[in-house]
CSV table of C-alpha atoms in Angstrom, one decimal:
chain,number,residue,atom,x,y,z
A,265,MET,CA,72.4,-56.3,43.2
A,266,LYS,CA,70.2,-58.0,45.8
A,267,MET,CA,67.3,-55.3,47.6
A,268,ARG,CA,66.7,-55.2,51.4
A,269,GLN,CA,63.5,-57.0,52.0
A,270,LEU,CA,61.5,-56.4,55.1
A,271,GLY,CA,58.8,-58.2,55.6
A,272,TYR,CA,55.6,-55.8,57.5
A,273,THR,CA,51.6,-58.0,58.0
A,274,ALA,CA,48.8,-56.5,58.9
A,275,ALA,CA,47.0,-58.8,61.0
A,276,TRP,CA,43.0,-57.3,60.1
A,277,ALA,CA,40.8,-60.6,61.3
A,278,ALA,CA,41.9,-63.8,62.9
A,279,GLY,CA,41.2,-66.7,60.6
A,280,ALA,CA,39.5,-70.2,61.7
A,281,LEU,CA,41.4,-72.6,63.1
A,282,VAL,CA,41.4,-75.6,60.5
A,283,MET,CA,43.7,-78.9,60.3
A,284,ALA,CA,45.2,-78.8,56.6
A,285,GLY,CA,46.3,-79.1,54.2
A,286,GLU,CA,49.9,-77.1,52.6
A,287,ALA,CA,48.5,-73.9,50.7
A,288,MET,CA,50.3,-72.6,48.0
A,289,ALA,CA,50.7,-69.4,46.8
A,290,VAL,CA,49.6,-68.1,43.0
A,291,SER,CA,51.2,-64.9,41.6
A,292,VAL,CA,48.3,-62.2,41.3
A,293,ALA,CA,48.9,-60.3,37.8
A,294,VAL,CA,49.9,-56.4,38.9
A,295,PRO,CA,49.3,-54.3,35.7
A,296,ASN,CA,52.0,-51.8,34.8
A,297,SER,CA,54.2,-53.4,38.1
A,298,GLN,CA,56.6,-51.6,36.8
A,299,PHE,CA,55.4,-47.7,36.1
A,300,GLU,CA,56.1,-48.8,32.2
A,301,ALA,CA,53.2,-47.3,30.7
A,302,PRO,CA,52.6,-44.9,29.1
A,303,GLY,CA,56.3,-44.8,27.8
A,304,LEU,CA,57.4,-41.1,28.8
A,305,VAL,CA,59.3,-38.3,27.9
A,306,ALA,CA,62.6,-38.7,30.2
A,307,THR,CA,62.3,-35.8,33.0
A,308,ALA,CA,65.2,-34.3,34.9
A,309,ALA,CA,63.2,-34.6,38.1
A,310,PRO,CA,59.0,-36.5,39.2
A,311,THR,CA,57.0,-34.8,37.1
A,312,GLU,CA,54.1,-32.1,39.3
A,313,SER,CA,52.0,-32.2,36.7
A,314,ARG,CA,48.4,-33.8,38.4
A,315,GLY,CA,48.6,-36.3,36.1
A,316,SER,CA,45.7,-36.8,34.5
A,317,TRP,CA,43.4,-34.7,32.3
A,318,GLY,CA,40.6,-33.2,34.0
A,319,LEU,CA,37.5,-33.5,31.5
A,320,ALA,CA,34.4,-31.3,31.2
A,321,ALA,CA,31.7,-30.2,29.1
A,322,TRP,CA,28.6,-28.3,29.4
A,323,ALA,CA,24.7,-28.0,26.8
A,324,GLY,CA,25.3,-30.3,24.4
A,325,GLY,CA,29.2,-30.7,24.4
A,326,SER,CA,30.7,-34.4,24.7
A,327,ILE,CA,33.7,-34.5,25.8
A,328,SER,CA,35.5,-39.0,25.6
A,329,ALA,CA,39.0,-40.9,24.3
A,330,TYR,CA,38.0,-43.7,22.0
A,331,SER,CA,39.9,-45.3,19.8
A,332,PRO,CA,39.7,-43.9,16.1
A,333,ALA,CA,37.9,-47.4,13.7
A,334,THR,CA,41.4,-46.4,11.3
A,335,ALA,CA,44.8,-44.9,13.0
A,336,TYR,CA,46.0,-41.3,12.6
A,337,PRO,CA,49.5,-42.6,10.6
A,338,SER,CA,50.8,-40.2,13.3
A,339,GLN,CA,49.1,-41.0,16.2
A,340,ASP,CA,51.3,-42.0,19.3
A,341,GLY,CA,49.1,-44.6,21.6
A,342,GLY,CA,46.3,-46.3,20.7
A,343,ASN,CA,43.4,-43.1,21.4
A,344,VAL,CA,43.3,-39.8,21.2
A,345,GLY,CA,40.9,-37.5,22.9
A,346,SER,CA,37.9,-35.7,21.6
A,347,LEU,CA,35.8,-32.4,21.8
A,348,SER,CA,32.7,-32.3,20.5
A,349,ILE,CA,30.0,-29.5,20.0
A,350,GLY,CA,26.5,-30.1,17.9
A,351,GLY,CA,24.5,-28.0,16.1
A,352,ALA,CA,21.3,-27.5,17.6
A,353,GLN,CA,22.7,-24.9,21.3
A,354,SER,CA,25.8,-23.2,21.7
A,355,GLY,CA,28.2,-25.3,24.0
A,356,GLY,CA,31.9,-25.9,24.7
A,357,SER,CA,33.8,-28.9,26.1
A,358,ALA,CA,37.5,-28.9,27.3
A,359,PHE,CA,40.6,-31.3,28.6
A,360,TYR,CA,42.6,-29.5,31.6
A,361,GLN,CA,45.6,-30.0,33.4
A,362,ASP,CA,47.2,-28.9,36.4
A,363,ALA,CA,50.6,-28.8,34.6
A,364,VAL,CA,54.2,-27.8,36.6
A,365,LEU,CA,54.1,-25.4,39.5
A,366,ILE,CA,54.5,-21.7,37.8
A,367,LYS,CA,58.4,-20.2,37.7
A,368,GLU,CA,59.6,-17.9,35.5
A,369,GLY,CA,60.3,-17.9,32.6
A,370,THR,CA,58.7,-19.3,28.6
A,371,TYR,CA,56.1,-22.7,28.9
A,372,GLU,CA,54.9,-24.5,24.8
A,373,LEU,CA,52.2,-26.8,24.5
A,374,THR,CA,51.9,-28.8,21.6
A,375,VAL,CA,49.2,-31.1,21.0
A,376,GLY,CA,48.7,-32.9,17.8
A,377,VAL,CA,44.9,-32.2,16.6
A,378,ALA,CA,42.6,-33.1,13.3
A,379,GLN,CA,39.5,-32.7,12.4
A,380,GLU,CA,37.3,-36.2,13.1
A,381,PRO,CA,36.9,-37.2,9.8
A,382,GLY,CA,33.2,-37.2,8.9
A,383,ALA,CA,32.7,-34.5,11.9
A,384,GLU,CA,34.8,-32.0,10.5
A,385,PRO,CA,34.1,-28.4,12.3
A,386,THR,CA,32.2,-25.8,10.2
A,387,THR,CA,32.9,-22.4,12.6
A,388,GLU,CA,34.2,-23.5,15.5
A,389,PRO,CA,38.6,-23.1,16.2
A,390,PHE,CA,39.7,-25.3,18.6
A,391,ARG,CA,41.7,-23.3,20.7
A,392,ILE,CA,44.5,-23.4,24.3
A,393,ASN,CA,44.2,-21.5,27.4
A,394,PHE,CA,46.6,-20.7,29.8
A,395,GLU,CA,44.9,-20.2,33.5
A,396,SER,CA,47.0,-20.2,36.8
A,397,THR,CA,44.8,-21.7,39.7
A,398,GLY,CA,45.4,-23.5,43.3
A,399,PHE,CA,46.9,-22.4,46.5
A,400,GLY,CA,44.3,-19.6,47.2
A,401,PRO,CA,43.1,-17.0,44.9
A,402,PRO,CA,40.8,-17.2,42.1
A,403,THR,CA,41.6,-19.3,38.6
A,404,ALA,CA,42.9,-16.6,36.8
A,405,LEU,CA,42.9,-17.0,32.5
A,406,LEU,CA,46.3,-16.4,31.4
A,407,GLY,CA,46.5,-16.2,28.1
A,408,GLU,CA,44.0,-17.7,24.9
A,409,ASN,CA,44.6,-19.5,21.6
A,410,ASP,CA,42.9,-19.6,18.6
A,411,PHE,CA,43.9,-22.1,16.0
A,412,ALA,CA,41.8,-21.8,12.4
A,413,LEU,CA,39.7,-24.1,10.7
A,414,GLY,CA,42.2,-24.2,8.1
A,415,SER,CA,45.0,-25.2,10.4
A,416,PHE,CA,44.1,-29.1,10.3
A,417,SER,CA,42.7,-32.2,8.1
A,418,ASN,CA,40.8,-35.1,8.5
A,419,THR,CA,43.9,-37.3,7.3
A,420,ASP,CA,46.2,-36.6,10.4
A,421,LEU,CA,47.6,-35.2,13.4
A,422,THR,CA,48.6,-31.7,13.1
A,423,ASP,CA,50.8,-30.1,15.4
A,424,VAL,CA,50.2,-26.3,16.8
A,425,THR,CA,51.9,-24.9,19.5
A,426,ALA,CA,50.5,-22.5,21.9
A,427,THR,CA,53.4,-19.7,24.8
A,428,ILE,CA,52.7,-18.0,28.1
A,429,SER,CA,56.0,-16.6,28.9
A,430,ILE,CA,55.4,-14.7,32.8
A,431,PRO,CA,57.5,-12.6,33.8
A,432,SER,CA,60.0,-12.0,36.9
A,433,GLY,CA,57.7,-11.3,40.1
A,434,SER,CA,54.1,-12.8,38.7
A,435,PRO,CA,52.1,-13.0,41.1
A,436,GLU,CA,51.2,-16.3,39.5
A,437,ILE,CA,54.3,-18.1,39.9
A,438,GLY,CA,53.9,-20.8,43.1
A,439,ARG,CA,51.4,-21.5,41.6
A,440,TYR,CA,50.1,-24.0,39.0
A,441,LEU,CA,49.7,-23.8,35.8
A,442,ARG,CA,46.7,-25.6,33.7
A,443,PRO,CA,46.3,-25.5,30.0
A,444,VAL,CA,42.8,-25.9,28.7
A,445,LEU,CA,42.3,-27.2,25.0
A,446,LEU,CA,39.1,-26.4,24.0
A,447,LEU,CA,36.0,-26.6,22.4
A,448,THR,CA,33.1,-24.1,22.4
A,449,GLY,CA,30.4,-21.9,20.9
A,450,GLN,CA,27.7,-23.9,18.3
A,451,ASP,CA,28.8,-25.7,14.7
A,452,ALA,CA,27.1,-28.6,13.0
A,453,GLY,CA,29.5,-29.5,10.9
A,454,ALA,CA,30.2,-30.7,7.5
A,455,ASN,CA,28.1,-33.7,7.8
A,456,PRO,CA,23.4,-32.9,7.5
A,457,SER,CA,23.3,-36.1,8.8
A,458,ASP,CA,25.2,-36.3,11.9
A,459,PRO,CA,24.9,-32.2,12.9
A,460,ARG,CA,27.7,-32.8,15.6
A,461,ALA,CA,31.3,-30.5,15.4
A,462,SER,CA,34.6,-32.5,17.0
A,463,TYR,CA,38.3,-32.3,17.1
A,464,ASP,CA,40.6,-35.1,18.3
A,465,LEU,CA,43.9,-34.6,20.2
A,466,ASP,CA,47.3,-36.7,20.8
A,467,ASN,CA,50.6,-36.7,22.1
A,468,VAL,CA,50.8,-33.6,23.7
A,469,GLN,CA,53.7,-32.4,25.4
A,470,LEU,CA,54.9,-29.4,27.7
A,471,GLN,CA,58.2,-27.3,27.9
A,472,TYR,CA,59.6,-24.9,29.7
A,473,THR,CA,62.9,-22.1,29.0
A,474,ALA,CA,64.5,-19.9,32.2
A,475,PRO,CA,65.2,-17.4,31.4
A,476,GLY,CA,68.8,-18.1,29.8
A,477,GLY,CA,68.1,-21.2,29.9
A,478,ALA,CA,67.5,-24.3,27.1
A,479,PRO,CA,64.2,-26.0,26.7
A,480,GLU,CA,63.4,-28.8,29.2
A,481,SER,CA,60.9,-31.1,28.3
A,482,LEU,CA,58.0,-31.3,31.3
A,483,ALA,CA,56.0,-34.9,31.2
A,484,VAL,CA,52.2,-33.9,30.8
A,485,GLY,CA,50.0,-37.0,32.4
A,486,GLN,CA,47.6,-39.1,30.1
A,487,HIS,CA,49.4,-37.2,26.6
A,488,SER,CA,48.0,-39.7,24.5
A,489,PHE,CA,44.8,-40.1,26.4
A,490,ASP,CA,45.1,-43.5,26.9
A,491,PRO,CA,43.7,-45.2,30.4
A,492,LEU,CA,45.8,-45.0,33.7
A,493,VAL,CA,46.4,-48.4,35.2
A,494,TRP,CA,46.7,-45.9,38.5
A,495,GLN,CA,44.6,-43.5,39.6
A,496,ARG,CA,46.5,-40.8,41.5
A,497,PRO,CA,44.7,-38.9,43.0
A,498,ALA,CA,46.4,-35.5,45.3
A,499,GLY,CA,46.0,-32.8,46.8
A,500,SER,CA,47.9,-29.5,48.1
A,501,GLY,CA,50.9,-29.8,46.5
A,502,GLY,CA,51.5,-33.3,46.8
A,503,ASN,CA,51.1,-35.4,43.5
A,504,ALA,CA,51.4,-39.0,41.7
A,505,GLY,CA,52.6,-41.3,39.1
A,506,GLU,CA,55.0,-42.6,36.7
A,507,TYR,CA,57.9,-41.1,36.2
A,508,ARG,CA,61.3,-41.5,33.1
A,509,PRO,CA,64.7,-40.0,34.8
A,510,LEU,CA,66.7,-38.8,32.4
A,511,ALA,CA,69.7,-42.3,33.7
A,512,PRO,CA,68.4,-45.4,36.2
A,513,VAL,CA,68.5,-43.9,39.4
A,514,PHE,CA,69.9,-46.8,41.0
A,515,ALA,CA,71.1,-50.1,40.5
A,516,ASN,CA,68.4,-52.6,41.4
A,517,GLN,CA,65.2,-50.1,39.8
A,518,VAL,CA,63.7,-52.4,37.0
A,519,GLY,CA,62.9,-51.0,33.8
A,520,ASP,CA,62.8,-47.4,32.6
A,521,GLN,CA,60.6,-45.9,34.7
A,522,LEU,CA,59.5,-45.2,38.2
A,523,GLY,CA,56.3,-44.4,40.6
A,524,PHE,CA,56.4,-41.6,42.6
A,525,ILE,CA,54.7,-39.6,44.9
A,526,SER,CA,55.6,-36.5,46.0
A,527,LEU,CA,55.0,-33.9,49.1
A,528,ARG,CA,55.0,-30.3,48.8
A,529,ASP,CA,55.7,-27.5,52.1
A,530,HIS,CA,51.5,-27.4,52.1
A,531,ALA,CA,49.3,-28.3,54.8
A,532,GLY,CA,47.5,-31.2,53.9
A,533,SER,CA,50.2,-31.8,50.7
A,534,TRP,CA,48.6,-35.9,50.1
A,535,GLY,CA,49.5,-38.0,46.8
A,536,ALA,CA,48.3,-42.1,46.4
A,537,LEU,CA,48.7,-44.7,44.0
A,538,TYR,CA,46.0,-46.9,43.3
A,539,GLN,CA,44.5,-49.9,41.3
A,540,ASP,CA,42.0,-52.7,41.5
A,541,VAL,CA,43.7,-55.8,41.1
A,542,THR,CA,41.4,-59.2,41.7
A,543,THR,CA,38.5,-60.6,43.7
A,544,ILE,CA,38.6,-60.9,47.3
A,545,GLY,CA,39.0,-65.0,48.6
A,546,GLU,CA,39.4,-66.7,51.4
A,547,GLY,CA,43.3,-66.4,52.4
A,548,THR,CA,46.1,-64.2,52.7
A,549,TYR,CA,47.8,-61.8,50.0
A,550,THR,CA,51.0,-60.0,50.1
A,551,MET,CA,52.1,-57.8,48.0
A,552,THR,CA,56.1,-56.7,47.9
A,553,ILE,CA,57.1,-53.6,46.2
A,554,GLY,CA,60.3,-51.5,45.9
A,555,VAL,CA,60.7,-48.5,48.1
A,556,ALA,CA,63.8,-45.5,48.6
A,557,HIS,CA,63.5,-42.2,48.5
A,558,GLU,CA,64.6,-39.3,46.3
A,559,PRO,CA,68.1,-39.0,46.6
A,560,GLY,CA,67.9,-35.2,48.0
A,561,TYR,CA,64.9,-35.3,48.8
A,562,GLU,CA,64.3,-37.6,51.5
A,563,PRO,CA,61.7,-36.7,53.6
A,564,LEU,CA,62.0,-35.6,56.9
A,565,ALA,CA,58.7,-36.7,59.0
A,566,ALA,CA,56.0,-37.3,56.6
A,567,PRO,CA,55.8,-41.5,56.1
A,568,LEU,CA,54.7,-43.9,53.0
A,569,SER,CA,51.5,-46.1,53.4
A,570,LEU,CA,51.4,-49.6,52.1
A,571,ASN,CA,47.7,-50.9,52.1
A,572,PHE,CA,44.8,-52.5,51.3
A,573,GLU,CA,41.0,-51.6,50.6
A,574,ALA,CA,37.8,-54.0,49.4
A,575,VAL,CA,35.4,-51.9,46.6
A,576,GLY,CA,32.6,-52.1,44.5
A,577,GLY,CA,30.1,-55.0,44.8
A,578,GLY,CA,27.0,-52.2,46.2
A,579,LEU,CA,28.9,-51.7,49.2
A,580,PRO,CA,31.1,-49.5,51.3
A,581,THR,CA,34.7,-49.1,50.7
A,582,THR,CA,37.0,-50.3,53.4
A,583,LEU,CA,40.4,-50.3,54.3
A,584,ILE,CA,41.0,-54.3,55.6
A,585,GLY,CA,45.0,-53.5,56.1
A,586,ALA,CA,47.7,-51.0,56.8
A,587,ASN,CA,50.7,-51.2,57.1
A,588,THR,CA,52.7,-47.5,57.4
A,589,ILE,CA,57.3,-48.2,56.5
A,590,PRO,CA,59.1,-46.3,59.4
A,591,LEU,CA,61.4,-43.9,57.7
A,592,GLY,CA,64.3,-45.4,58.6
A,593,ALA,CA,63.5,-48.7,56.7
A,594,ILE,CA,63.6,-47.5,53.4
A,595,SER,CA,67.1,-45.6,52.0
A,596,ASN,CA,68.3,-43.3,48.9
A,597,ASN,CA,70.9,-45.3,47.7
A,598,GLU,CA,68.8,-48.1,46.6
A,599,PHE,CA,64.9,-49.5,45.9
A,600,THR,CA,64.2,-51.8,49.5
A,601,GLU,CA,62.3,-54.3,49.1
A,602,ILE,CA,59.2,-54.7,51.2
A,603,THR,CA,56.1,-56.3,52.4
A,604,VAL,CA,52.9,-56.3,53.5
A,605,SER,CA,50.5,-59.1,54.1
A,606,VAL,CA,46.5,-59.3,55.1
A,607,ASN,CA,44.5,-62.1,55.6
A,608,VAL,CA,40.7,-62.3,54.5
A,609,PRO,CA,38.3,-64.6,56.9
A,610,VAL,CA,36.4,-67.4,56.5
A,611,GLY,CA,32.7,-65.5,55.9
A,612,ALA,CA,34.0,-62.1,55.5
A,613,ALA,CA,32.0,-59.6,54.2
A,614,GLN,CA,34.0,-58.9,51.7
A,615,ILE,CA,34.8,-61.2,49.7
A,616,GLY,CA,33.4,-61.3,46.6
A,617,GLN,CA,34.3,-57.6,46.3
A,618,ASP,CA,37.5,-55.7,44.5
A,619,LEU,CA,41.3,-56.0,46.3
A,620,ARG,CA,42.3,-52.8,45.8
A,621,LEU,CA,46.1,-51.8,46.5
A,622,VAL,CA,47.3,-48.6,47.6
A,623,MET,CA,50.1,-46.6,48.0
A,624,VAL,CA,50.3,-43.4,50.2
A,625,ALA,CA,51.6,-40.8,52.1
A,626,ALA,CA,50.2,-37.4,53.1
A,627,GLY,CA,51.4,-34.3,55.3
A,628,GLN,CA,53.1,-31.3,54.7
A,629,GLU,CA,57.0,-32.0,54.3
A,630,ALA,CA,60.0,-29.7,53.1
A,631,GLY,CA,62.0,-32.9,52.8
A,632,SER,CA,65.5,-32.9,52.8
A,633,ASN,CA,66.3,-30.3,50.1
A,634,PRO,CA,66.0,-26.4,52.0
A,635,GLN,CA,66.6,-25.0,47.4
A,636,ASP,CA,63.4,-27.2,47.0
A,637,PRO,CA,61.3,-28.2,49.5
A,638,ARG,CA,59.7,-31.2,49.2
A,639,ALA,CA,59.9,-35.5,50.0
A,640,THR,CA,59.3,-37.9,47.2
A,641,TYR,CA,58.7,-42.2,47.4
A,642,LEU,CA,60.2,-43.7,44.5
A,643,LEU,CA,58.6,-47.0,43.6
A,644,ASP,CA,59.3,-50.3,41.3
A,645,ASN,CA,58.1,-53.8,40.9
A,646,VAL,CA,55.0,-54.0,43.3
A,647,ARG,CA,53.9,-57.7,42.5
A,648,LEU,CA,51.1,-60.0,44.3
A,649,ASP,CA,50.9,-63.7,46.1
A,650,PHE,CA,48.0,-64.7,47.3
A,651,VAL,CA,47.2,-68.2,49.2
A,652,ALA,CA,43.4,-69.6,49.5
A,653,THR,CA,43.2,-70.8,53.0
A,654,PRO,CA,43.0,-74.3,53.1
A,655,GLU,CA,39.7,-76.7,52.7
A,656,PRO,CA,40.2,-78.8,55.3
A,657,THR,CA,41.5,-82.3,54.0
A,658,SER,CA,40.6,-86.2,54.7
A,659,ALA,CA,42.3,-86.9,57.3
A,660,ALA,CA,41.7,-83.7,59.5
A,661,LEU,CA,38.1,-83.6,58.8
A,662,ALA,CA,38.4,-88.4,60.4
A,663,CYS,CA,41.0,-86.8,63.0
A,664,LEU,CA,37.4,-84.2,64.0
A,665,VAL,CA,35.1,-87.5,63.3
A,666,ILE,CA,37.3,-89.4,66.1
A,667,THR,CA,38.0,-87.1,68.9
A,668,ALA,CA,34.1,-85.8,68.3
A,669,GLY,CA,32.9,-89.1,68.6
A,670,ALA,CA,35.7,-89.5,71.6
A,671,CYS,CA,33.7,-86.5,73.1
A,672,ARG,CA,30.7,-87.6,73.0
A,673,ARG,CA,31.7,-91.1,74.7
A,674,GLY,CA,33.5,-89.4,77.8
A,675,SER,CA,30.2,-87.8,78.5
A,676,ARG,CA,28.6,-90.9,78.7
A,677,ARG,CA,31.1,-92.7,81.3
A,678,ARG,CA,30.5,-89.7,83.8
A,679,SER,CA,26.6,-89.8,83.6
């Protein structure tokens, strides 16, 4: 099935008019253009997770994601997360993520854990805590789980699971559930020549079981601690990221996963996906992307915008092309190809900066489903083309010389 095609042009600035040869469009690579990475578990709906790990470290603690020189046999992906503390002072380090809006029921978080070879802890355990956060009240601790040193080895990852149950009527319902992967204290580890203690983490999984129901997998952002390609800032109940549906949503989707931006019925809700793709040059950039409304969760008020920004190079971030897509231009039964363009004129200050592709939606949005007040844009198959501003041809330059000469002769005749 072919996608419907709609085109929008953002006129940023008009370039100088030149007589030139025909310029050709060049395809610019867009990493993760079909939102296939990271590979996710299939879920019934786009995740409510903020989509990435928050990092915290204090008083000599350190935190990172890295690629081990020798991968663990059960490692998923190229990276692992690392929590580390030192022996000189008490400190801590933590990964945390606002993973899902809390409902009555039981949540189970499973993490693969190993002691880093050469930095095996000797006194301090690995911990999984659960917190509730967001929407007014202060962050609250819901549960703590310590795992004994003997639970883990330095040769492979061992899965451990922590559980939290939310009773009916809990005041935490509707807030974010925040799992915290934590190491605190003072521990010089087993290696005197490198006095620190570290746990390596991988393959974080989250399940939810409603009262009387079956376990349901929930997506965890950066579950294998691999770097993100699409950044996904969001706030006030909005979220964005990749989504692997249980079955294809549309006949014309490409691949098994989709991008999404979802809004909630909260003031100030917003979400975005963006990445920096190329160095800006003189010419026209054209982005094409498949866009749809999630069936049953169609937006009613907040449109999607497809924007271009110039970033980096010691200059402030600049919006160089903004395109608001009307709600009626997008359907809930197929992807519509939206095309937007921006022209970068000769001599523009942003030449040499990075070009950032931005997809953003913002606003309080209850959507079309009163039983689950949210609205979601689905995204697929991002492409970018560039047509450079052509150099004047020799014939054009000759014409300009002849024209200039004619002007001078005409001027002499009038004198």
